[in-house]
C-alpha angles and dihedrals in degrees: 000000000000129000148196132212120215123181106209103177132277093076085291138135132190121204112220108219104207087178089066096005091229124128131228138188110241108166145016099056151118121215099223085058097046092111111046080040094053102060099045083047095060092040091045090056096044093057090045077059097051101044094055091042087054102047089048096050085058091045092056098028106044118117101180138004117205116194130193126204115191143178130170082172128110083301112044116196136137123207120184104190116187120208122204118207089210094059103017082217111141104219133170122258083232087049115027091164102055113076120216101192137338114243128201128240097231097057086047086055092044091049084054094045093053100051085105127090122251102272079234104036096114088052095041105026091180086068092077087060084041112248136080150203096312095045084060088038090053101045102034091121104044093043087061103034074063098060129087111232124144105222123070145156139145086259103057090033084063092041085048098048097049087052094052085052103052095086097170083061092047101044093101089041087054096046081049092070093066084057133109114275110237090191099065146003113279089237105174134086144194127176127176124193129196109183122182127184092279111016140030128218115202129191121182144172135185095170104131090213145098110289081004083231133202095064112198111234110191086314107318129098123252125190102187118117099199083076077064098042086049098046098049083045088061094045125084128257102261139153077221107063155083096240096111095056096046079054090053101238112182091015098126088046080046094057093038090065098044094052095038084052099047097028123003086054099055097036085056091047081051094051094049092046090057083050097049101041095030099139087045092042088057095057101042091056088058090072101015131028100242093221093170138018134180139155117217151153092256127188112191148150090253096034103041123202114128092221092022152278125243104251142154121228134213134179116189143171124198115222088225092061136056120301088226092064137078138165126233125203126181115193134165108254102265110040087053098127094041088056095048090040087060098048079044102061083035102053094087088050095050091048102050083051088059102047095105102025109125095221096051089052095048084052093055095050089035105099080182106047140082133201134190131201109205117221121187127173094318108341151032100255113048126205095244082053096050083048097056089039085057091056101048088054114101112249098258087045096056094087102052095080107038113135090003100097097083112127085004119166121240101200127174113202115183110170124176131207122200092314108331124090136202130191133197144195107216119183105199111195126207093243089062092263114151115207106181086204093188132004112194110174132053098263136035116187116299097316110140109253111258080070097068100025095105107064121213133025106359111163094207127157106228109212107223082230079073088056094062082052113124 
């Protein structure tokens, strides 16, 4: 009796019997979970089924193939190409007659067969440009030897190189270059249609970017850039044309300056902080870890100042405490200590007072989850921060509050799921009261969702009833 394995996601693996032709699960998981496991097993795999079924009934069925190429850009042109399954000659819809360019079968199948996304890709987000962790690891130096940047030294080369490494750290960076850009029009456009005699499968893309990933795939996103590498194959050579972008021209220089932007240049400000405050820094990492640094003109709901206030700005954890938590203190420049002396004599205090706060509780058991306690001068809500809660409130709301916000809790939640995020504003008072203060995401823990169907600043008290909510 013979058998196949086939790994399907979720650490599981399903045994094909070709003797019965039934499937089993043999391995990934644990027994208290069979039976949840079970059933998104049996539909994964259906789908897994499906989607290959799919994708090989277009590769045998398929009878023409139009393709649009389009830029409103610095340079506008349109170009619609038809390809015929009985010559396999790409022609124009103006000039039929007149062939282009002869394609081959097998790079029209490949382009079919790769319309799925990398098993891995969300663990290993590299993996939809192809290449990974050791190709960043590999090439760090000379990735950023490459990139114009005006200030260098051995010091902050070496500073530069160790962040581009650190791939765990740049997984979200990397995701972040699939998103909208919020600079300029994505005005380009590619659309491919496969049409059969019954069904049309349709892929399209108007990321201005290298590889314009994600491609939509009736519907459905897909983060693979060999879509991209077979479709500019198929294209023609021409000035006019996206064929550069589907190749992925500038995409290395692309990644560079969003990760010198999101991580190298923070990482620099931290270096030069150490520098700056050696002698406080030492003292500080007797009692928190300092994981970022940075002086700024900082306007802020807790610091006040429409166009800025010169600050420094540090973000800590302590080892005896959660991962997930970290506290954050602005100070002016030069009361610095004073400001991290008094969170200091007041940690102890702010944790006891969080011990059952629901909140607090989902953070610790949250992998996925950070929170931040705000410390400014000597406390957690600053004045400047009562003063902007106060004018969120709505106006029969305003006295509720009044003299209640002493030894108040500023906390900062931001949790993500798969590739979403959400981020909330949270005022914890001393008498046990919650004030979710801003909700931004389409999900916060496990609260029901009236709660979070208004977005922004909401001023709402949370029952602790809302928190046992499934």
């Amino acid at each position: 009796m013979k058998t196949a394995n086939i790994q399907i996601g979720l650490g599981i693996i399903i045994e094909w019997n070709h003797g019965d032709g039934k499937p089993c699960l043999i391995g990934g998981i644990d027994k208290l979970k069979m039976k949840h496991l079970t059933i998104i097993s049996f539909f994964t795999f259906i789908n897994f089924l499906y989607a290959n079924g799919q994708n090989t009934s277009f590769k045998s069925d398929w009878e023409q193939i139009l393709i649009s190429d389009v830029s409103l850009g610095e340079f506008t042109f349109k170009k619609d190409y038809i390809l015929l399954r009985n010559n396999l000659s790409l022609t124009t819809p103006e000039r039929p007659d007149s062939v282009i360019k002869e394609i081959r079968r097998s790079l029209i199948d490949s382009l079919i067969l790769s319309l799925k996304n990398h098993s891995h890709v969300i663990q290993n987000p590299l993996l939809m440009f192809n290449r990974d962790s050791l190709w960043l690891i590999n090439n760090a130096e000379k990735l950023w030897s490459e990139y114009d940047v005006e200030e260098r030294s051995e010091e902050i080369d070496s500073i530069a190189i160790q962040a581009i490494k650190n791939y765990s750290n740049n997984k979200r960076f990397i995701w972040g270059l699939t998103l909208p850009n919020q600079y300029h029009y994505n005005d380009v456009f590619v659309n491919i249609k496969i049409i059969t005699r019954t069904d049309t499968l349709s892929i399209s893309s108007i990321k201005n970017k290298p590889y314009m990933l994600p491609w939509e795939v009736n519907g459905k996103r897909i983060y693979n850039s060999n879509i991209s590498r077979f479709i500019a194959e198929i294209l023609p050579k021409s000035q006019y044309s996206n064929k550069s972008k589907l190749l992925g021209v500038g995409f290395n220089d692309f990644l560079i300056k969003a990760l010198y932007h999101t991580v190298i240049e923070k990482e620099i400000r931290f270096h030069n902080i150490k520098k700056t405050y050696k002698k406080e820094f030492r003292y500080i990492n007797n009692f928190f870890q300092v994981e970022k640094a940075q002086f700024g003109d900082m306007a802020s709901i807790e610091w006040g100042g429409w166009f800025g206030r010169p600050c420094i700005e540090l973000t800590m954890t302590d080892s005896s405490l959660s991962d997930q938590l970290q506290f954050s203190i602005i100070s002016g420049k030069h009361s610095l200590m004073s400001t991290f002396r008094s969170l200091k004599r007041n940690k102890d205090k702010l944790i006891n007072q969080l011990r059952n706060n629901p909140v607090y509780q989902y953070l610790i058991e949250c992998d996925e989850c950070l929170g931040e306690i705000h410390w400014v001068q000597d406390q957690s809500l600053s004045g400047e921060a009562k003063s902007a809660f106060f004018d969120d409130l709505k106006q029969n709301d305003k006295g509720k509050f009044k003299r209640q916000f002493s030894k108040a809790i500023f906390f900062e939640l931001t949790e993500r799921r798969n590739k979403e995020r959400s981020f909330s504003r949270w005022i914890f008072l001393k008498d046990g009261t919650i004030i979710l203060w801003e909700i931004e995401g389409g999900f916060l823990m496990d609260l029901p969702d009236y709660i979070i169907r208004d977005k922004g600043y909401i001023t709402e008290i949370i029952k602790r009833s809302d928190f046992a909510h499934k």
